[in-house]
Amino acid sequence: MLKLLRKHKYTFLELTHSWAHIHQAFHSMFPPVDKFLRAVYIVDSMGYRRASMILIDGARYDVLSELVVEGKLPNLRKLDMRRAVTVFPSTTGPAYLPFLTGFFPGELDVPGIRWLSKDALARNFLHPHARRSYMGYEAVFFNRDIKARTIFQYFHKPWAIFSLITKGLSPRGNRTRWVRRLMYPYSHFLHDWRPLERTFARKLIEWAESDSDFLFAVFPSVDGFSHLYHPFHPKVLESYRNFDRALGTMLEVLRKRGELKDTLVLVVSDHGLSPTRTHVDLARFLHERFGCLYYPLVFKPGASSAEMVSGNGMSHIYLKNGTWRGRTFYEDIEDLQLLEDLLKLEGMDFLACRTREGAILVLGRRGRAKVLSEGGRVLYEFEGEDPLSFGGSGTFSSLEVLERTFCGEHPDAPLQLLQLFSSERTGDIVASARPGYDLRARWEFPEHRSTHGALTKDQMLVPVLSNAPLPPEPMRTVELFGWILKLSGRDHGETPTD
């Protein structure tokens, strides 16, 4: 995929100007795509004529699999099912990127649903691309911010339904271009996601009856109702059943047209959710100490910190350190008492920041760990209580990292932190909350009673289902981009269509 990631030791100046190199190098920690095609599913290598990737936003593996086993999702029950690890932050938008580009969000410099570019802010406090929230009007910049080809560009007539990301689509291919802008605010503020469910079902039928060769569709109501209530609420479970009925209707249309056997069907999720008991006001904590920029109050003069929350289980914390330009390292922070006080906040799971030598330092309440890329492998060392529950020190391949953590409390954590810190826009400090907590106490309407974004198992493990044999566990969602192209008869390295 990309060239080998080498061990780097930077001076402060070198590191602040080397992000493009790190960004390009990170993906080399993975074997070539064909190694992920572990012989199990190299069936029908001649390619499916059509392909569909349908995303249930916020679907938890345990909830969906239990409904499948109980026979309450009869159409999903017909599909092969696996668990996969999503990306950190486990949040809508950035967690779409592995499916649509084959890259981690950190590699694409999109480290969260909200982020800050310190260098752009240093150039001009009012710079239009110094700060970003894809939750508001700045969502129109998402396509611009993605510096990679999307899966849409590998197909001739791609469609999208309710997708935040539409780069590479023609206006005709974006089937809910205007409907999404009108219906999402209605559903969000009036707490009624059923109109979106009905539109989603109709659009699936339209696609099945069309000559489009690729579909990416997002089913939003599981996430919407989970935030309103909790992941096991009757309205959430009813949304799973409504999705299953919509999928079943699409499959029946394809069957009647004689196209079902030639159509790849992949059902995925971008993240899970955890019930939320307590909202931690991280923005207020920072504002009382330094003055803080946070959404929606991002133009306040005189602030020396910024807080950009995602999900709301994780947050990027940025520190001015005399100037906004360049990263603030652990060595610049350690004497401020800031890290110790952040860890004392109720619900804080761990903090991560970068050292001058290029390592990532992970801090828990009773221990710390170091994560470093060395020769295409992951070095992990800890002292005291292991903050990521990795269970050992040493150097590991990317697959070994996944295998050791797949069923643990922090799935794939060392590698996920490496991918996140490959972004120039990642915070000087990354905070991740424990289950039951989030990091945003104000400005969230309606109040969130479920959380995602954090690096915890309920939020990181997601279901993957398909009518084709899937790769074996453990796997990452980033693998599925190449898998779809392979089974669709398209070479991952070929030149995409315009």
Coordinates of C-alpha atoms in Angstrom, one line a residue:
M1 CA 0.0 0.0 0.0
L2 CA 2.4 2.7 1.2
K3 CA 6.1 2.6 1.8
L4 CA 7.6 1.3 5.0
L5 CA 7.1 3.4 8.1
R6 CA 10.5 4.2 9.5
K7 CA 11.6 5.0 13.0
H8 CA 11.7 8.8 13.4
K9 CA 13.4 11.0 16.0
Y10 CA 12.6 14.7 15.4
T11 CA 13.7 18.0 16.7
F12 CA 10.7 20.3 17.5
L13 CA 11.2 22.1 14.1
E14 CA 11.6 18.9 12.1
L15 CA 8.5 17.4 13.6
T16 CA 6.3 20.4 12.9
H17 CA 7.2 20.2 9.2
S18 CA 7.1 16.5 8.6
W19 CA 3.4 15.6 8.9
A20 CA 3.0 14.9 5.2
H21 CA 5.7 12.3 5.3
I22 CA 4.3 10.6 8.4
H23 CA 0.8 10.8 6.9
Q24 CA 2.0 8.9 3.8
A25 CA 4.1 6.4 5.7
F26 CA 1.7 5.2 8.3
H27 CA -0.2 2.7 6.1
S28 CA 2.9 0.7 5.5
M29 CA 2.4 -1.0 8.8
F30 CA -0.1 -3.2 7.1
P31 CA 0.5 -6.1 4.8
P32 CA -0.6 -5.7 1.1
V33 CA -4.3 -5.9 0.5
D34 CA -4.1 -9.4 -0.8
K35 CA -2.8 -10.6 2.6
F36 CA -6.1 -9.5 4.1
L37 CA -7.9 -11.6 1.4
R38 CA -7.1 -14.7 3.5
A39 CA -8.1 -17.2 0.8
V40 CA -11.4 -17.7 2.5
Y41 CA -13.4 -15.4 0.2
I42 CA -11.5 -15.4 -3.0
V43 CA -14.6 -16.9 -4.6
D44 CA -16.2 -15.4 -7.6
S45 CA -13.0 -13.5 -8.3
M46 CA -14.5 -12.7 -11.7
G47 CA -16.4 -10.0 -9.8
Y48 CA -20.0 -9.1 -8.8
R49 CA -21.7 -7.0 -11.4
R50 CA -23.2 -4.7 -8.7
A51 CA -22.2 -3.9 -5.1
S52 CA -24.0 -2.3 -2.2
M53 CA -22.5 -1.1 1.1
I54 CA -25.3 -0.3 3.6
L55 CA -24.3 1.3 6.9
I56 CA -26.4 1.1 10.0
D57 CA -25.2 4.2 11.9
G58 CA -24.5 3.3 15.5
A59 CA -25.3 -0.4 15.3
R60 CA -23.8 -2.4 18.2
Y61 CA -22.5 -5.9 17.4
D62 CA -24.0 -7.4 20.5
V63 CA -27.4 -5.9 20.0
L64 CA -27.7 -6.7 16.4
S65 CA -26.3 -10.3 16.8
E66 CA -28.8 -11.0 19.6
L67 CA -31.7 -9.8 17.4
V68 CA -30.4 -12.0 14.6
V69 CA -30.1 -15.1 16.8
E70 CA -33.6 -14.5 18.2
G71 CA -35.0 -14.5 14.6
K72 CA -36.1 -10.9 14.8
L73 CA -34.0 -9.8 11.8
P74 CA -34.8 -12.6 9.3
N75 CA -33.1 -10.9 6.3
L76 CA -29.9 -10.1 8.1
R77 CA -29.9 -13.7 9.4
K78 CA -29.3 -14.9 5.8
L79 CA -26.0 -13.1 5.7
D80 CA -22.5 -14.1 6.9
M81 CA -21.7 -12.1 10.1
R82 CA -18.4 -11.0 11.8
R83 CA -17.1 -8.5 14.3
A84 CA -14.7 -5.8 13.2
V85 CA -12.9 -2.9 14.9
T86 CA -13.8 0.6 13.7
V87 CA -11.5 3.6 14.0
F88 CA -10.6 6.1 16.7
P89 CA -12.4 8.4 17.1
S90 CA -15.4 6.0 16.8
T91 CA -17.7 8.7 15.4
T92 CA -19.9 9.4 12.4
G93 CA -18.1 10.9 9.5
P94 CA -14.4 10.0 10.3
A95 CA -15.5 6.4 10.8
Y96 CA -17.0 6.4 7.3
L97 CA -13.6 7.0 5.8
P98 CA -12.2 3.4 6.0
F99 CA -15.2 2.1 4.1
L100 CA -15.1 4.9 1.4
T101 CA -11.4 5.4 1.0
G102 CA -9.5 2.5 2.6
F103 CA -7.6 4.9 4.9
F104 CA -7.8 5.7 8.6
P105 CA -9.0 9.2 9.5
G106 CA -5.6 10.2 10.9
E107 CA -4.0 9.4 7.6
L108 CA -6.4 11.7 5.8
D109 CA -5.9 14.5 8.3
V110 CA -9.6 14.3 9.4
P111 CA -9.0 13.3 13.1
G112 CA -12.5 13.9 14.4
I113 CA -16.0 15.3 13.7
R114 CA -14.5 18.5 15.1
W115 CA -10.9 19.6 14.9
L116 CA -8.5 22.6 14.9
S117 CA -5.6 23.4 12.6
K118 CA -3.1 25.2 14.8
D119 CA -0.9 26.3 11.9
A120 CA -3.9 27.8 10.0
L121 CA -5.0 29.5 13.2
A122 CA -1.5 30.9 13.7
R123 CA -1.6 32.4 10.2
N124 CA -5.0 34.0 10.7
F125 CA -7.4 33.7 13.7
L126 CA -10.3 34.0 11.2
H127 CA -8.9 31.5 8.7
P128 CA -11.9 29.6 7.2
H129 CA -10.1 26.3 7.5
A130 CA -8.5 26.8 11.0
R131 CA -11.4 25.0 12.7
R132 CA -14.0 22.6 11.7
S133 CA -17.3 21.0 12.9
Y134 CA -19.0 18.7 10.5
M135 CA -22.0 18.8 12.7
G136 CA -23.0 22.2 11.4
Y137 CA -22.7 24.3 8.3
E138 CA -19.0 23.3 7.9
A139 CA -20.1 19.8 6.9
V140 CA -20.1 21.3 3.3
F141 CA -16.3 21.2 3.6
F142 CA -16.0 17.5 4.3
N143 CA -15.5 16.5 0.7
R144 CA -12.9 19.2 0.3
D145 CA -11.0 18.0 3.4
I146 CA -10.7 14.4 2.1
K147 CA -7.4 14.2 0.2
A148 CA -8.0 10.7 -1.2
R149 CA -10.1 9.0 -3.9
T150 CA -13.3 7.5 -2.8
I151 CA -14.9 4.2 -3.6
F152 CA -17.4 6.1 -5.8
Q153 CA -14.7 6.8 -8.3
Y154 CA -14.0 3.1 -9.0
F155 CA -17.6 2.5 -10.3
H156 CA -19.4 3.9 -13.4
K157 CA -22.8 4.8 -11.9
P158 CA -22.5 5.0 -8.1
W159 CA -25.3 6.2 -5.9
A160 CA -25.3 7.4 -2.3
I161 CA -28.3 7.7 0.2
F162 CA -28.0 9.9 3.3
S163 CA -24.2 10.0 3.1
L164 CA -22.2 12.9 4.6
I165 CA -19.4 12.1 2.2
T166 CA -20.2 12.4 -1.5
K167 CA -16.9 13.1 -3.1
G168 CA -16.7 11.5 -6.6
L169 CA -20.4 11.4 -7.1
S170 CA -22.3 13.1 -9.8
P171 CA -25.2 15.3 -8.7
R172 CA -27.6 12.6 -10.0
G173 CA -25.7 9.9 -8.0
N174 CA -26.3 11.8 -4.7
R175 CA -29.9 10.6 -4.4
T176 CA -30.8 12.4 -1.2
R177 CA -28.8 15.6 -1.8
W178 CA -31.7 18.0 -0.8
V179 CA -33.8 15.6 1.2
R180 CA -31.0 15.0 3.7
R181 CA -30.5 18.7 4.4
L182 CA -34.2 19.1 5.1
M183 CA -35.0 15.9 6.9
Y184 CA -32.0 15.5 9.2
P185 CA -32.7 18.8 11.2
Y186 CA -36.4 17.8 11.5
S187 CA -35.5 14.3 12.8
H188 CA -32.8 15.6 15.1
F189 CA -34.7 18.3 16.8
L190 CA -38.2 16.8 16.8
H191 CA -36.9 13.3 17.8
D192 CA -38.6 11.5 15.0
W193 CA -36.4 9.4 12.7
R194 CA -39.3 7.5 11.1
P195 CA -39.7 9.7 8.0
L196 CA -36.0 9.1 7.2
E197 CA -36.5 5.4 7.6
R198 CA -39.4 5.4 5.0
T199 CA -37.3 7.5 2.6
F200 CA -34.4 5.1 3.1
A201 CA -36.6 2.1 2.2
R202 CA -37.9 3.7 -0.9
K203 CA -34.4 4.7 -2.1
L204 CA -33.2 1.1 -1.7
I205 CA -35.9 -0.1 -4.0
E206 CA -35.1 2.6 -6.5
W207 CA -31.5 1.5 -6.5
A208 CA -32.4 -2.2 -7.0
E209 CA -34.5 -1.2 -10.0
S210 CA -31.8 1.0 -11.5
D211 CA -28.7 0.4 -13.6
S212 CA -26.4 1.8 -10.9
D213 CA -23.5 -0.5 -10.2
F214 CA -22.6 0.7 -6.6
L215 CA -24.6 1.9 -3.6
F216 CA -23.5 3.4 -0.3
A217 CA -26.5 4.0 1.9
V218 CA -26.7 5.2 5.5
F219 CA -29.5 4.2 7.9
P220 CA -29.4 6.9 10.6
S221 CA -32.2 6.1 13.0
V222 CA -30.4 3.5 15.2
D223 CA -27.9 6.2 16.1
G224 CA -30.5 8.9 16.4
F225 CA -32.8 7.0 18.8
S226 CA -29.8 5.6 20.8
H227 CA -28.6 9.2 21.5
L228 CA -32.1 10.1 22.6
Y229 CA -32.6 7.0 24.9
H230 CA -30.1 4.2 25.1
P231 CA -28.8 1.4 22.7
F232 CA -31.4 -1.1 24.0
H233 CA -34.5 1.1 24.0
P234 CA -37.6 -0.3 22.3
K235 CA -37.5 2.5 19.7
V236 CA -33.9 1.5 18.8
L237 CA -34.8 -2.1 18.5
E238 CA -37.7 -1.2 16.3
S239 CA -35.3 0.7 14.0
Y240 CA -33.2 -2.5 13.6
R241 CA -36.4 -4.3 12.5
N242 CA -37.4 -1.5 10.2
F243 CA -33.9 -1.7 8.6
D244 CA -34.3 -5.5 8.2
R245 CA -37.6 -5.0 6.4
A246 CA -36.2 -2.4 4.1
L247 CA -33.2 -4.6 3.2
G248 CA -35.5 -7.6 2.6
T249 CA -37.6 -5.6 0.2
M250 CA -34.5 -4.6 -1.7
L251 CA -33.2 -8.2 -1.9
E252 CA -36.6 -9.4 -3.1
V253 CA -36.6 -6.8 -5.9
L254 CA -33.1 -8.0 -6.9
R255 CA -34.2 -11.6 -6.8
K256 CA -37.2 -11.0 -9.1
R257 CA -34.9 -9.2 -11.5
G258 CA -32.6 -12.1 -11.5
E259 CA -29.7 -9.9 -10.2
L260 CA -29.4 -11.1 -6.6
K261 CA -26.6 -13.6 -7.2
D262 CA -24.7 -10.9 -9.2
T263 CA -25.0 -8.3 -6.4
L264 CA -22.6 -8.0 -3.5
V265 CA -24.4 -7.0 -0.3
L266 CA -22.4 -5.6 2.6
V267 CA -24.0 -4.3 5.8
V268 CA -21.7 -2.5 8.2
S269 CA -21.7 -0.1 11.1
D270 CA -19.4 2.9 11.8
H271 CA -19.4 2.7 15.6
G272 CA -21.3 1.3 18.6
L273 CA -22.6 3.3 21.6
S274 CA -22.5 3.2 25.4
P275 CA -25.3 4.4 27.7
T276 CA -24.4 7.8 29.3
R277 CA -24.9 8.6 32.9
T278 CA -22.7 11.7 33.4
H279 CA -21.6 14.6 31.2
V280 CA -18.1 15.9 32.0
D281 CA -17.7 19.6 31.2
L282 CA -14.2 19.4 29.7
A283 CA -14.6 22.8 27.9
R284 CA -15.4 24.6 31.1
F285 CA -12.5 22.9 32.9
L286 CA -10.1 24.3 30.2
H287 CA -11.8 27.6 30.0
E288 CA -11.4 28.3 33.7
R289 CA -7.6 27.7 33.4
F290 CA -6.6 29.0 30.0
G291 CA -9.6 30.4 28.2
C292 CA -10.9 27.9 25.7
L293 CA -12.2 27.8 22.1
Y294 CA -14.9 25.2 21.7
Y295 CA -18.0 24.8 19.5
P296 CA -20.1 26.9 19.1
L297 CA -17.9 29.5 20.8
V298 CA -14.8 29.2 18.6
F299 CA -14.1 32.9 17.9
K300 CA -13.4 34.1 21.4
P301 CA -10.3 36.3 21.6
G302 CA -7.6 35.7 24.2
A303 CA -8.0 31.9 24.5
S304 CA -4.9 29.8 25.1
S305 CA -6.6 26.4 24.6
A306 CA -9.1 24.7 22.4
E307 CA -11.3 21.7 22.9
M308 CA -12.8 19.8 20.0
V309 CA -15.1 16.9 21.0
S310 CA -16.2 13.9 18.9
G311 CA -19.0 11.6 19.7
N312 CA -18.9 12.8 22.6
G313 CA -16.6 10.2 24.1
M314 CA -13.3 11.6 23.0
S315 CA -11.8 15.1 22.6
H316 CA -8.8 16.9 21.1
I317 CA -7.2 19.4 23.4
Y318 CA -5.0 22.0 21.8
L319 CA -2.6 24.4 23.8
K320 CA -1.2 27.7 22.6
N321 CA 2.2 27.3 24.2
G322 CA 3.2 30.9 23.4
T323 CA 2.0 30.5 19.8
W324 CA -0.5 28.4 18.1
R325 CA 2.0 27.2 15.5
G326 CA 3.3 23.7 15.9
R327 CA 2.6 20.8 18.3
T328 CA 2.9 21.2 22.1
F329 CA 4.7 18.1 23.4
Y330 CA 4.5 16.2 26.6
E331 CA 7.7 17.8 27.8
D332 CA 6.1 21.2 27.4
I333 CA 3.0 20.1 29.4
E334 CA 4.3 17.9 32.2
D335 CA 5.1 20.7 34.7
L336 CA 1.7 22.4 34.3
Q337 CA -0.2 20.0 36.6
L338 CA -2.7 19.9 33.7
L339 CA -2.4 16.2 32.9
E340 CA -2.7 15.1 36.5
D341 CA -5.8 17.3 37.0
L342 CA -7.4 16.0 33.7
L343 CA -6.9 12.4 34.9
K344 CA -8.7 13.3 38.2
L345 CA -11.9 14.3 36.3
E346 CA -14.7 11.8 36.8
G347 CA -15.0 9.5 33.9
M348 CA -11.6 10.1 32.3
D349 CA -10.2 6.8 30.9
F350 CA -6.9 7.9 29.5
L351 CA -4.9 10.7 27.9
A352 CA -2.5 10.5 25.0
C353 CA 0.1 13.0 23.8
R354 CA 3.3 13.0 21.7
T355 CA 6.8 13.2 23.1
R356 CA 9.7 15.0 21.4
E357 CA 11.2 11.7 20.3
G358 CA 8.1 10.9 18.3
A359 CA 6.5 8.4 20.7
I360 CA 2.9 8.5 21.9
L361 CA 2.7 8.6 25.7
V362 CA -0.5 7.2 27.1
L363 CA -1.4 8.2 30.7
G364 CA -3.9 6.5 33.0
R365 CA -4.6 7.1 36.7
R366 CA -2.2 4.5 37.9
G367 CA 0.1 3.8 35.0
R368 CA 1.5 4.9 31.7
A369 CA 2.5 3.4 28.4
K370 CA 4.7 4.3 25.4
V371 CA 3.6 3.5 21.8
L372 CA 6.1 3.9 19.0
S373 CA 6.4 2.8 15.4
E374 CA 9.7 0.9 14.8
G375 CA 10.5 -0.5 11.4
G376 CA 6.9 -1.1 10.4
R377 CA 6.1 -2.7 13.8
V378 CA 4.5 -1.4 17.0
L379 CA 6.6 -0.9 20.1
Y380 CA 4.5 -1.0 23.3
E381 CA 5.9 -0.6 26.8
F382 CA 4.1 0.2 30.0
E383 CA 4.9 0.8 33.7
G384 CA 2.5 0.6 36.6
E385 CA -1.0 -0.4 35.6
D386 CA -1.4 -0.9 31.9
P387 CA -3.6 2.0 30.8
L388 CA -4.7 0.2 27.6
S389 CA -4.9 -3.3 29.0
F390 CA -2.6 -4.5 26.3
G391 CA -1.1 -7.2 28.5
G392 CA 2.6 -7.1 27.7
S393 CA 5.5 -5.1 26.4
G394 CA 7.5 -5.7 23.2
T395 CA 7.3 -5.1 19.5
F396 CA 4.3 -6.4 17.5
S397 CA 3.0 -6.5 14.0
S398 CA -0.3 -4.7 13.2
L399 CA -2.1 -8.1 13.1
E400 CA -0.6 -9.1 16.4
V401 CA -1.8 -5.8 18.0
L402 CA -5.3 -6.6 16.7
E403 CA -5.3 -10.2 17.9
R404 CA -4.1 -9.3 21.4
T405 CA -6.7 -6.6 21.9
F406 CA -9.7 -7.7 19.8
C407 CA -11.8 -8.9 22.8
G408 CA -10.3 -6.5 25.3
E409 CA -11.4 -3.3 26.8
H410 CA -9.5 -1.1 24.3
P411 CA -9.6 -2.9 20.9
D412 CA -6.6 -2.2 18.6
A413 CA -5.6 0.8 20.8
P414 CA -1.9 1.1 20.1
L415 CA -2.4 1.1 16.4
Q416 CA -5.4 3.4 16.5
L417 CA -3.4 5.9 18.5
L418 CA -0.6 5.7 15.9
Q419 CA -3.0 6.4 13.1
L420 CA -4.7 9.3 14.9
F421 CA -1.4 11.0 15.8
S422 CA -0.3 10.7 12.1
S423 CA -2.6 13.8 11.6
E424 CA -1.2 17.3 12.0
R425 CA -4.6 18.3 13.2
T426 CA -4.8 15.9 16.1
G427 CA -4.8 17.6 19.5
D428 CA -1.8 18.1 21.7
I429 CA -3.7 16.0 24.2
V430 CA -6.2 13.3 23.2
A431 CA -8.8 12.5 25.9
S432 CA -11.0 9.3 25.9
A433 CA -13.8 8.8 28.4
R434 CA -14.8 5.7 30.3
P435 CA -18.1 4.0 29.5
G436 CA -21.0 5.8 31.1
Y437 CA -19.4 9.2 30.6
D438 CA -19.0 11.7 27.9
L439 CA -17.0 15.0 27.6
R440 CA -19.6 17.5 26.5
A441 CA -22.0 18.9 29.2
R442 CA -23.4 21.9 27.3
W443 CA -24.5 22.8 23.8
E444 CA -25.8 19.4 22.9
F445 CA -29.5 19.5 21.8
P446 CA -31.1 17.2 22.5
E447 CA -29.1 15.8 25.5
H448 CA -27.2 12.7 24.6
R449 CA -28.0 9.6 26.7
S450 CA -25.7 7.4 24.7
T451 CA -22.1 8.1 23.6
H452 CA -19.6 7.1 21.0
G453 CA -16.2 8.3 20.0
A454 CA -14.1 6.8 22.8
L455 CA -11.7 3.9 22.5
T456 CA -13.8 1.4 24.4
K457 CA -15.1 -2.0 23.2
D458 CA -18.8 -1.2 23.1
Q459 CA -18.0 1.8 20.9
M460 CA -15.2 0.2 18.8
L461 CA -16.6 -3.2 18.0
V462 CA -19.1 -3.2 15.1
P463 CA -21.0 -5.8 13.1
V464 CA -20.2 -6.7 9.5
L465 CA -22.5 -8.8 7.4
S466 CA -22.4 -10.0 3.8
N467 CA -23.9 -12.4 1.2
A468 CA -20.3 -13.2 0.3
P469 CA -17.9 -15.1 2.7
L470 CA -16.2 -12.5 4.9
P471 CA -12.6 -12.3 6.1
P472 CA -12.0 -14.2 9.3
E473 CA -11.9 -12.4 12.7
P474 CA -10.1 -10.4 13.9
M475 CA -10.4 -7.7 11.3
R476 CA -10.6 -3.9 10.9
T477 CA -13.2 -1.9 9.0
V478 CA -10.4 -0.4 6.9
E479 CA -9.9 -3.8 5.3
L480 CA -13.3 -3.8 3.6
F481 CA -12.5 -1.1 1.0
G482 CA -10.1 -3.4 -0.8
W483 CA -12.4 -6.4 -0.2
I484 CA -15.3 -4.8 -2.0
L485 CA -13.1 -3.7 -4.9
K486 CA -11.6 -7.2 -5.2
L487 CA -15.0 -9.0 -5.3
S488 CA -16.3 -6.4 -7.7
G489 CA -13.6 -7.2 -10.1
R490 CA -11.7 -4.0 -9.6
D491 CA -8.0 -3.7 -8.7
H492 CA -7.3 -1.7 -5.6
G493 CA -4.4 -0.1 -7.4
E494 CA -6.1 0.7 -10.7
T495 CA -6.8 4.2 -11.9
P496 CA -10.3 5.1 -10.8
T497 CA -12.9 6.7 -13.1
D498 CA -13.4 10.5 -12.9

